C-alpha positions as protocol buffer text, in pm:
chain_id: "A"
residue {
  index: 1
  type: UNK
  ca { x: 3525 y: -3716 z: 1296 }
}
residue {
  index: 2
  type: UNK
  ca { x: 3538 y: -3455 z: 1555 }
}
residue {
  index: 3
  type: UNK
  ca { x: 3434 y: -3216 z: 1341 }
}
residue {
  index: 4
  type: UNK
  ca { x: 3142 y: -3427 z: 1213 }
}
residue {
  index: 5
  type: UNK
  ca { x: 3045 y: -3481 z: 1595 }
}
residue {
  index: 6
  type: UNK
  ca { x: 3040 y: -3120 z: 1680 }
}
residue {
  index: 7
  type: UNK
  ca { x: 2866 y: -3023 z: 1366 }
}
residue {
  index: 8
  type: UNK
  ca { x: 2611 y: -3279 z: 1428 }
}
residue {
  index: 9
  type: UNK
  ca { x: 2561 y: -3146 z: 1826 }
}
residue {
  index: 10
  type: UNK
  ca { x: 2577 y: -2798 z: 1699 }
}
residue {
  index: 11
  type: UNK
  ca { x: 2244 y: -2908 z: 1441 }
}
residue {
  index: 12
  type: UNK
  ca { x: 2061 y: -3091 z: 1747 }
}
residue {
  index: 13
  type: UNK
  ca { x: 2133 y: -2803 z: 1946 }
}
residue {
  index: 14
  type: UNK
  ca { x: 1960 y: -2538 z: 1679 }
}
residue {
  index: 15
  type: UNK
  ca { x: 1653 y: -2760 z: 1569 }
}
residue {
  index: 16
  type: UNK
  ca { x: 1469 y: -2685 z: 1868 }
}
residue {
  index: 17
  type: UNK
  ca { x: 1494 y: -2314 z: 1836 }
}
residue {
  index: 18
  type: UNK
  ca { x: 1472 y: -2312 z: 1461 }
}
residue {
  index: 19
  type: UNK
  ca { x: 1126 y: -2524 z: 1508 }
}
residue {
  index: 20
  type: UNK
  ca { x: 1003 y: -2273 z: 1781 }
}
residue {
  index: 21
  type: UNK
  ca { x: 1065 y: -1995 z: 1553 }
}
residue {
  index: 22
  type: UNK
  ca { x: 932 y: -2134 z: 1258 }
}
residue {
  index: 23
  type: UNK
  ca { x: 637 y: -2223 z: 1501 }
}
residue {
  index: 24
  type: UNK
  ca { x: 613 y: -1868 z: 1559 }
}
residue {
  index: 25
  type: UNK
  ca { x: 640 y: -1709 z: 1200 }
}
residue {
  index: 26
  type: UNK
  ca { x: 343 y: -1954 z: 1108 }
}
residue {
  index: 27
  type: UNK
  ca { x: 162 y: -1834 z: 1394 }
}
residue {
  index: 28
  type: UNK
  ca { x: 221 y: -1493 z: 1279 }
}
residue {
  index: 29
  type: UNK
  ca { x: 112 y: -1550 z: 945 }
}
residue {
  index: 30
  type: UNK
  ca { x: -168 y: -1734 z: 1039 }
}
residue {
  index: 31
  type: UNK
  ca { x: -304 y: -1429 z: 1248 }
}
residue {
  index: 32
  type: UNK
  ca { x: -241 y: -1185 z: 970 }
}
residue {
  index: 33
  type: UNK
  ca { x: -430 y: -1417 z: 705 }
}
residue {
  index: 34
  type: UNK
  ca { x: -740 y: -1396 z: 975 }
}
residue {
  index: 35
  type: UNK
  ca { x: -686 y: -1034 z: 1021 }
}
residue {
  index: 36
  type: UNK
  ca { x: -703 y: -993 z: 613 }
}
residue {
  index: 37
  type: UNK
  ca { x: -1035 y: -1171 z: 567 }
}
residue {
  index: 38
  type: UNK
  ca { x: -1158 y: -888 z: 774 }
}
residue {
  index: 39
  type: UNK
  ca { x: -989 y: -630 z: 597 }
}
residue {
  index: 40
  type: UNK
  ca { x: -1122 y: -757 z: 249 }
}
residue {
  index: 41
  type: UNK
  ca { x: -1506 y: -744 z: 450 }
}
residue {
  index: 42
  type: UNK
  ca { x: -1366 y: -377 z: 540 }
}
residue {
  index: 43
  type: UNK
  ca { x: -1320 y: -283 z: 170 }
}
residue {
  index: 44
  type: UNK
  ca { x: -1514 y: -484 z: -104 }
}
residue {
  index: 45
  type: UNK
  ca { x: -1827 y: -556 z: 135 }
}
residue {
  index: 46
  type: UNK
  ca { x: -1858 y: -158 z: 218 }
}
residue {
  index: 47
  type: UNK
  ca { x: -2081 y: 43 z: -21 }
}
residue {
  index: 48
  type: UNK
  ca { x: -1866 y: 380 z: 106 }
}
residue {
  index: 49
  type: UNK
  ca { x: -1512 y: 206 z: -54 }
}
residue {
  index: 50
  type: UNK
  ca { x: -1741 y: 208 z: -402 }
}
residue {
  index: 51
  type: UNK
  ca { x: -1857 y: 557 z: -303 }
}
residue {
  index: 52
  type: UNK
  ca { x: -1499 y: 696 z: -277 }
}
residue {
  index: 53
  type: UNK
  ca { x: -1341 y: 498 z: -547 }
}
residue {
  index: 54
  type: UNK
  ca { x: -1654 y: 571 z: -766 }
}
residue {
  index: 55
  type: UNK
  ca { x: -1566 y: 952 z: -735 }
}
residue {
  index: 56
  type: UNK
  ca { x: -1198 y: 896 z: -754 }
}
residue {
  index: 57
  type: UNK
  ca { x: -1267 y: 758 z: -1114 }
}
residue {
  index: 58
  type: UNK
  ca { x: -1507 y: 1014 z: -1196 }
}
residue {
  index: 59
  type: UNK
  ca { x: -1264 y: 1268 z: -1108 }
}
residue {
  index: 60
  type: UNK
  ca { x: -930 y: 1090 z: -1274 }
}
residue {
  index: 61
  type: UNK
  ca { x: -1162 y: 999 z: -1563 }
}
residue {
  index: 62
  type: UNK
  ca { x: -1263 y: 1400 z: -1628 }
}
residue {
  index: 63
  type: UNK
  ca { x: -868 y: 1438 z: -1609 }
}
residue {
  index: 64
  type: UNK
  ca { x: -742 y: 1211 z: -1868 }
}
residue {
  index: 65
  type: UNK
  ca { x: -1028 y: 1281 z: -2113 }
}
residue {
  index: 66
  type: UNK
  ca { x: -1069 y: 1630 z: -2141 }
}
residue {
  index: 67
  type: UNK
  ca { x: -707 y: 1717 z: -2209 }
}
residue {
  index: 68
  type: UNK
  ca { x: -646 y: 1870 z: -1841 }
}
residue {
  index: 69
  type: UNK
  ca { x: -371 y: 1597 z: -1809 }
}
residue {
  index: 70
  type: UNK
  ca { x: -166 y: 1672 z: -2114 }
}
residue {
  index: 71
  type: UNK
  ca { x: -177 y: 2038 z: -1985 }
}
residue {
  index: 72
  type: UNK
  ca { x: -39 y: 1939 z: -1646 }
}
residue {
  index: 73
  type: UNK
  ca { x: 241 y: 1730 z: -1841 }
}
residue {
  index: 74
  type: UNK
  ca { x: 317 y: 1955 z: -2044 }
}
residue {
  index: 75
  type: UNK
  ca { x: 379 y: 2268 z: -1767 }
}
residue {
  index: 76
  type: UNK
  ca { x: 511 y: 1981 z: -1541 }
}
residue {
  index: 77
  type: UNK
  ca { x: 770 y: 1862 z: -1781 }
}
residue {
  index: 78
  type: UNK
  ca { x: 866 y: 2196 z: -1968 }
}
residue {
  index: 79
  type: UNK
  ca { x: 857 y: 2435 z: -1642 }
}
residue {
  index: 80
  type: UNK
  ca { x: 971 y: 2226 z: -1383 }
}
residue {
  index: 81
  type: UNK
  ca { x: 1191 y: 1922 z: -1399 }
}
residue {
  index: 82
  type: UNK
  ca { x: 1519 y: 1995 z: -1440 }
}
residue {
  index: 83
  type: UNK
  ca { x: 1841 y: 1764 z: -1285 }
}
residue {
  index: 84
  type: UNK
  ca { x: 1772 y: 1814 z: -922 }
}
residue {
  index: 85
  type: UNK
  ca { x: 1429 y: 1722 z: -986 }
}
residue {
  index: 86
  type: UNK
  ca { x: 1598 y: 1399 z: -1165 }
}
residue {
  index: 87
  type: UNK
  ca { x: 1809 y: 1345 z: -879 }
}
residue {
  index: 88
  type: UNK
  ca { x: 1527 y: 1342 z: -620 }
}
residue {
  index: 89
  type: UNK
  ca { x: 1294 y: 1152 z: -796 }
}
residue {
  index: 90
  type: UNK
  ca { x: 1554 y: 875 z: -827 }
}
residue {
  index: 91
  type: UNK
  ca { x: 1539 y: 846 z: -426 }
}
residue {
  index: 92
  type: UNK
  ca { x: 1157 y: 918 z: -429 }
}
residue {
  index: 93
  type: UNK
  ca { x: 1075 y: 626 z: -640 }
}
residue {
  index: 94
  type: UNK
  ca { x: 1242 y: 367 z: -494 }
}
residue {
  index: 95
  type: UNK
  ca { x: 952 y: 277 z: -235 }
}
residue {
  index: 96
  type: UNK
  ca { x: 726 y: 231 z: -525 }
}
residue {
  index: 97
  type: UNK
  ca { x: 943 y: -48 z: -665 }
}
residue {
  index: 98
  type: UNK
  ca { x: 700 y: -362 z: -594 }
}
residue {
  index: 99
  type: UNK
  ca { x: 1063 y: -591 z: -575 }
}
residue {
  index: 100
  type: UNK
  ca { x: 1202 y: -356 z: -286 }
}
residue {
  index: 101
  type: UNK
  ca { x: 940 y: -244 z: -95 }
}
residue {
  index: 102
  type: UNK
  ca { x: 696 y: -588 z: -78 }
}
residue {
  index: 103
  type: UNK
  ca { x: 1015 y: -825 z: 34 }
}
residue {
  index: 104
  type: UNK
  ca { x: 1173 y: -550 z: 257 }
}
residue {
  index: 105
  type: UNK
  ca { x: 810 y: -552 z: 480 }
}
residue {
  index: 106
  type: UNK
  ca { x: 789 y: -911 z: 468 }
}
residue {
  index: 107
  type: UNK
  ca { x: 1117 y: -998 z: 604 }
}
residue {
  index: 108
  type: UNK
  ca { x: 1061 y: -684 z: 879 }
}
residue {
  index: 109
  type: UNK
  ca { x: 727 y: -835 z: 990 }
}
residue {
  index: 110
  type: UNK
  ca { x: 801 y: -1196 z: 1010 }
}
residue {
  index: 111
  type: UNK
  ca { x: 1154 y: -1118 z: 1189 }
}
residue {
  index: 112
  type: UNK
  ca { x: 1037 y: -882 z: 1439 }
}
residue {
  index: 113
  type: UNK
  ca { x: 600 y: -869 z: 1429 }
}
residue {
  index: 114
  type: UNK
  ca { x: 597 y: -531 z: 1331 }
}
residue {
  index: 115
  type: UNK
  ca { x: 252 y: -403 z: 1353 }
}
residue {
  index: 116
  type: UNK
  ca { x: 318 y: -142 z: 1095 }
}
residue {
  index: 117
  type: UNK
  ca { x: 472 y: -403 z: 833 }
}
residue {
  index: 118
  type: UNK
  ca { x: 213 y: -614 z: 896 }
}
residue {
  index: 119
  type: UNK
  ca { x: -93 y: -352 z: 804 }
}
residue {
  index: 120
  type: UNK
  ca { x: 144 y: -203 z: 537 }
}
residue {
  index: 121
  type: UNK
  ca { x: 109 y: -571 z: 368 }
}
residue {
  index: 122
  type: UNK
  ca { x: -246 y: -633 z: 470 }
}
residue {
  index: 123
  type: UNK
  ca { x: -303 y: -291 z: 263 }
}
residue {
  index: 124
  type: UNK
  ca { x: -99 y: -371 z: -45 }
}
residue {
  index: 125
  type: UNK
  ca { x: -299 y: -734 z: -27 }
}
residue {
  index: 126
  type: UNK
  ca { x: -616 y: -538 z: -39 }
}
residue {
  index: 127
  type: UNK
  ca { x: -552 y: -302 z: -284 }
}
residue {
  index: 128
  type: UNK
  ca { x: -339 y: -498 z: -522 }
}
residue {
  index: 129
  type: UNK
  ca { x: -627 y: -694 z: -708 }
}
residue {
  index: 130
  type: UNK
  ca { x: -844 y: -424 z: -728 }
}
residue {
  index: 131
  type: UNK
  ca { x: -524 y: -203 z: -891 }
}
residue {
  index: 132
  type: UNK
  ca { x: -438 y: -436 z: -1183 }
}
residue {
  index: 133
  type: UNK
  ca { x: -810 y: -440 z: -1276 }
}
residue {
  index: 134
  type: UNK
  ca { x: -832 y: -73 z: -1297 }
}
residue {
  index: 135
  type: UNK
  ca { x: -508 y: -49 z: -1420 }
}
residue {
  index: 136
  type: UNK
  ca { x: -619 y: -216 z: -1760 }
}
residue {
  index: 137
  type: UNK
  ca { x: -1003 y: -175 z: -1701 }
}
residue {
  index: 138
  type: UNK
  ca { x: -934 y: 240 z: -1756 }
}
residue {
  index: 139
  type: UNK
  ca { x: -715 y: 137 z: -2051 }
}
residue {
  index: 140
  type: UNK
  ca { x: -486 y: 448 z: -1993 }
}
residue {
  index: 141
  type: UNK
  ca { x: -122 y: 491 z: -2141 }
}
residue {
  index: 142
  type: UNK
  ca { x: 175 y: 638 z: -2048 }
}
residue {
  index: 143
  type: UNK
  ca { x: 260 y: 1016 z: -2177 }
}
residue {
  index: 144
  type: UNK
  ca { x: 529 y: 887 z: -2388 }
}
residue {
  index: 145
  type: UNK
  ca { x: 288 y: 667 z: -2557 }
}
residue {
  index: 146
  type: UNK
  ca { x: 29 y: 950 z: -2680 }
}
residue {
  index: 147
  type: UNK
  ca { x: -303 y: 1059 z: -2530 }
}
residue {
  index: 148
  type: UNK
  ca { x: -439 y: 1042 z: -2177 }
}
residue {
  index: 149
  type: UNK
  ca { x: -806 y: 932 z: -2320 }
}
residue {
  index: 150
  type: UNK
  ca { x: -945 y: 626 z: -2175 }
}
residue {
  index: 151
  type: UNK
  ca { x: -968 y: 297 z: -2376 }
}
residue {
  index: 152
  type: UNK
  ca { x: -1121 y: 10 z: -2173 }
}
residue {
  index: 153
  type: UNK
  ca { x: -813 y: -259 z: -2212 }
}
residue {
  index: 154
  type: UNK
  ca { x: -636 y: -112 z: -2486 }
}
residue {
  index: 155
  type: UNK
  ca { x: -358 y: 2 z: -2237 }
}
residue {
  index: 156
  type: UNK
  ca { x: -256 y: -109 z: -1857 }
}
residue {
  index: 157
  type: UNK
  ca { x: -105 y: 188 z: -1712 }
}
residue {
  index: 158
  type: UNK
  ca { x: -435 y: 420 z: -1624 }
}
residue {
  index: 159
  type: UNK
  ca { x: -340 y: 372 z: -1240 }
}
residue {
  index: 160
  type: UNK
  ca { x: 46 y: 401 z: -1151 }
}
residue {
  index: 161
  type: UNK
  ca { x: 128 y: 82 z: -932 }
}
residue {
  index: 162
  type: UNK
  ca { x: 440 y: 288 z: -807 }
}
residue {
  index: 163
  type: UNK
  ca { x: 243 y: 544 z: -641 }
}
residue {
  index: 164
  type: UNK
  ca { x: 28 y: 294 z: -483 }
}
residue {
  index: 165
  type: UNK
  ca { x: 305 y: 58 z: -374 }
}
residue {
  index: 166
  type: UNK
  ca { x: 510 y: 325 z: -271 }
}
residue {
  index: 167
  type: UNK
  ca { x: 242 y: 531 z: -49 }
}
residue {
  index: 168
  type: UNK
  ca { x: 86 y: 224 z: 159 }
}
residue {
  index: 169
  type: UNK
  ca { x: 389 y: 244 z: 429 }
}
residue {
  index: 170
  type: UNK
  ca { x: 336 y: 584 z: 472 }
}
residue {
  index: 171
  type: UNK
  ca { x: -27 y: 603 z: 493 }
}
residue {
  index: 172
  type: UNK
  ca { x: -27 y: 354 z: 730 }
}
residue {
  index: 173
  type: UNK
  ca { x: 261 y: 475 z: 949 }
}
residue {
  index: 174
  type: UNK
  ca { x: 50 y: 829 z: 944 }
}
residue {
  index: 175
  type: UNK
  ca { x: -285 y: 624 z: 1030 }
}
residue {
  index: 176
  type: UNK
  ca { x: -100 y: 484 z: 1359 }
}
residue {
  index: 177
  type: UNK
  ca { x: 80 y: 806 z: 1437 }
}
residue {
  index: 178
  type: UNK
  ca { x: -35 y: 1049 z: 1736 }
}
residue {
  index: 179
  type: UNK
  ca { x: 125 y: 1383 z: 1655 }
}
residue {
  index: 180
  type: UNK
  ca { x: -69 y: 1584 z: 1414 }
}
residue {
  index: 181
  type: UNK
  ca { x: 250 y: 1708 z: 1268 }
}
residue {
  index: 182
  type: UNK
  ca { x: 443 y: 1404 z: 1215 }
}
residue {
  index: 183
  type: UNK
  ca { x: 87 y: 1241 z: 1065 }
}
residue {
  index: 184
  type: UNK
  ca { x: 116 y: 1491 z: 803 }
}
residue {
  index: 185
  type: UNK
  ca { x: 480 y: 1484 z: 765 }
}
residue {
  index: 186
  type: UNK
  ca { x: 402 y: 1115 z: 655 }
}
residue {
  index: 187
  type: UNK
  ca { x: 104 y: 1226 z: 431 }
}
residue {
  index: 188
  type: UNK
  ca { x: 310 y: 1428 z: 269 }
}
residue {
  index: 189
  type: UNK
  ca { x: 589 y: 1181 z: 234 }
}
residue {
  index: 190
  type: UNK
  ca { x: 349 y: 943 z: 93 }
}
residue {
  index: 191
  type: UNK
  ca { x: 283 y: 1151 z: -214 }
}
residue {
  index: 192
  type: UNK
  ca { x: 647 y: 1146 z: -320 }
}
residue {
  index: 193
  type: UNK
  ca { x: 662 y: 803 z: -494 }
}
residue {
  index: 194
  type: UNK
  ca { x: 338 y: 969 z: -698 }
}
residue {
  index: 195
  type: UNK
  ca { x: 524 y: 1269 z: -812 }
}
residue {
  index: 196
  type: UNK
  ca { x: 844 y: 1081 z: -913 }
}
residue {
  index: 197
  type: UNK
  ca { x: 613 y: 892 z: -1156 }
}
residue {
  index: 198
  type: UNK
  ca { x: 500 y: 1248 z: -1273 }
}
residue {
  index: 199
  type: UNK
  ca { x: 828 y: 1366 z: -1298 }
}
residue {
  index: 200
  type: UNK
  ca { x: 1013 y: 1077 z: -1475 }
}
residue {
  index: 201
  type: UNK
  ca { x: 718 y: 1134 z: -1780 }
}
residue {
  index: 202
  type: UNK
  ca { x: 609 y: 777 z: -1681 }
}
residue {
  index: 203
  type: UNK
  ca { x: 259 y: 854 z: -1568 }
}
residue {
  index: 204
  type: UNK
  ca { x: -10 y: 1145 z: -1600 }
}
residue {
  index: 205
  type: UNK
  ca { x: -133 y: 1304 z: -1297 }
}
residue {
  index: 206
  type: UNK
  ca { x: -490 y: 1135 z: -1282 }
}
residue {
  index: 207
  type: UNK
  ca { x: -278 y: 810 z: -1289 }
}
residue {
  index: 208
  type: UNK
  ca { x: -41 y: 881 z: -1036 }
}
residue {
  index: 209
  type: UNK
  ca { x: -311 y: 1021 z: -807 }
}
residue {
  index: 210
  type: UNK
  ca { x: -592 y: 708 z: -831 }
}
residue {
  index: 211
  type: UNK
  ca { x: -267 y: 521 z: -719 }
}
residue {
  index: 212
  type: UNK
  ca { x: -194 y: 736 z: -437 }
}
residue {
  index: 213
  type: UNK
  ca { x: -602 y: 702 z: -385 }
}
residue {
  index: 214
  type: UNK
  ca { x: -661 y: 366 z: -404 }
}
residue {
  index: 215
  type: UNK
  ca { x: -348 y: 365 z: -141 }
}
residue {
  index: 216
  type: UNK
  ca { x: -574 y: 550 z: 90 }
}
residue {
  index: 217
  type: UNK
  ca { x: -835 y: 370 z: 57 }
}
residue {
  index: 218
  type: UNK
  ca { x: -665 y: 24 z: 106 }
}
residue {
  index: 219
  type: UNK
  ca { x: -496 y: 180 z: 443 }
}
residue {
  index: 220
  type: UNK
  ca { x: -799 y: 272 z: 578 }
}
residue {
  index: 221
  type: UNK
  ca { x: -1010 y: -49 z: 509 }
}
residue {
  index: 222
  type: UNK
  ca { x: -708 y: -224 z: 711 }
}
residue {
  index: 223
  type: UNK
  ca { x: -756 y: 30 z: 973 }
}
residue {
  index: 224
  type: UNK
  ca { x: -1090 y: -58 z: 989 }
}
residue {
  index: 225
  type: UNK
  ca { x: -1099 y: -448 z: 972 }
}
residue {
  index: 226
  type: UNK
  ca { x: -788 y: -452 z: 1205 }
}
residue {
  index: 227
  type: UNK
  ca { x: -1030 y: -310 z: 1498 }
}
residue {
  index: 228
  type: UNK
  ca { x: -1034 y: -566 z: 1770 }
}
residue {
  index: 229
  type: UNK
  ca { x: -1305 y: -834 z: 1777 }
}
residue {
  index: 230
  type: UNK
  ca { x: -1406 y: -870 z: 2126 }
}
residue {
  index: 231
  type: UNK
  ca { x: -1331 y: -550 z: 2330 }
}
residue {
  index: 232
  type: UNK
  ca { x: -1335 y: -498 z: 2745 }
}
residue {
  index: 233
  type: UNK
  ca { x: -1452 y: -162 z: 2873 }
}
residue {
  index: 234
  type: UNK
  ca { x: -1488 y: -70 z: 3205 }
}
residue {
  index: 235
  type: UNK
  ca { x: -1820 y: 22 z: 3389 }
}
residue {
  index: 236
  type: UNK
  ca { x: -1941 y: 130 z: 3754 }
}
residue {
  index: 237
  type: UNK
  ca { x: -2028 y: -186 z: 3825 }
}
residue {
  index: 238
  type: UNK
  ca { x: -1788 y: -418 z: 3639 }
}
residue {
  index: 239
  type: UNK
  ca { x: -1682 y: -434 z: 3286 }
}
residue {
  index: 240
  type: UNK
  ca { x: -1854 y: -475 z: 2928 }
}
residue {
  index: 241
  type: UNK
  ca { x: -1726 y: -733 z: 2680 }
}
residue {
  index: 242
  type: UNK
  ca { x: -1854 y: -620 z: 2345 }
}
residue {
  index: 243
  type: UNK
  ca { x: -1818 y: -831 z: 2009 }
}
residue {
  index: 244
  type: UNK
  ca { x: -1785 y: -648 z: 1692 }
}
residue {
  index: 245
  type: UNK
  ca { x: -1794 y: -793 z: 1356 }
}
residue {
  index: 246
  type: UNK
  ca { x: -1702 y: -613 z: 1011 }
}
residue {
  index: 247
  type: UNK
  ca { x: -1954 y: -643 z: 747 }
}
């Protein structure tokens, strides 16, 4: 009976703490959701996004439909791939695993309110729907399935999901980094999941590159959409309050 009373008292003691923590988590989620709506506007309502995306699709289509993709694939598999690159690929592939990266970022964000984790998740949510569409819309197949030619909606591997997911956290970190040398190291690291897919013969070069570039565009939209709606700037006679909204 004493143990039961002790357990009940412990639970009652923890309830306020758990309630406060839950309120904090829900508050962060609500704030992130509000910022995410701005990210979507910054990406999907910006003509510049479509121009850049269109350019990348034009280049990707040219590589896929002219035999260039197959040439890169054959050269890499015959002249570069070896047991060492396979071991390295087993490591660099991991950031692109959705079941690893997404839960890890979510847990880190909810437990620490970390800005990098939040922005990374927002970038994944921004580019994810478009990535899923482009995978099928281009209709590209894997190297082991034959030709690299696009055949709309006949396959769903025209864009590498591993490249997209794996690049987002590194690109997001690079955009938040002030040191140029560290920034470029992070950008370099962001390409490793894409290279692992080329090494493992899971994607053609254009498919891996499209996944990486979508990650870059998504992180850029978050960087733009995440700008504060209200800013206060010093002025000689006081301060200037400015309001901004991304359309």
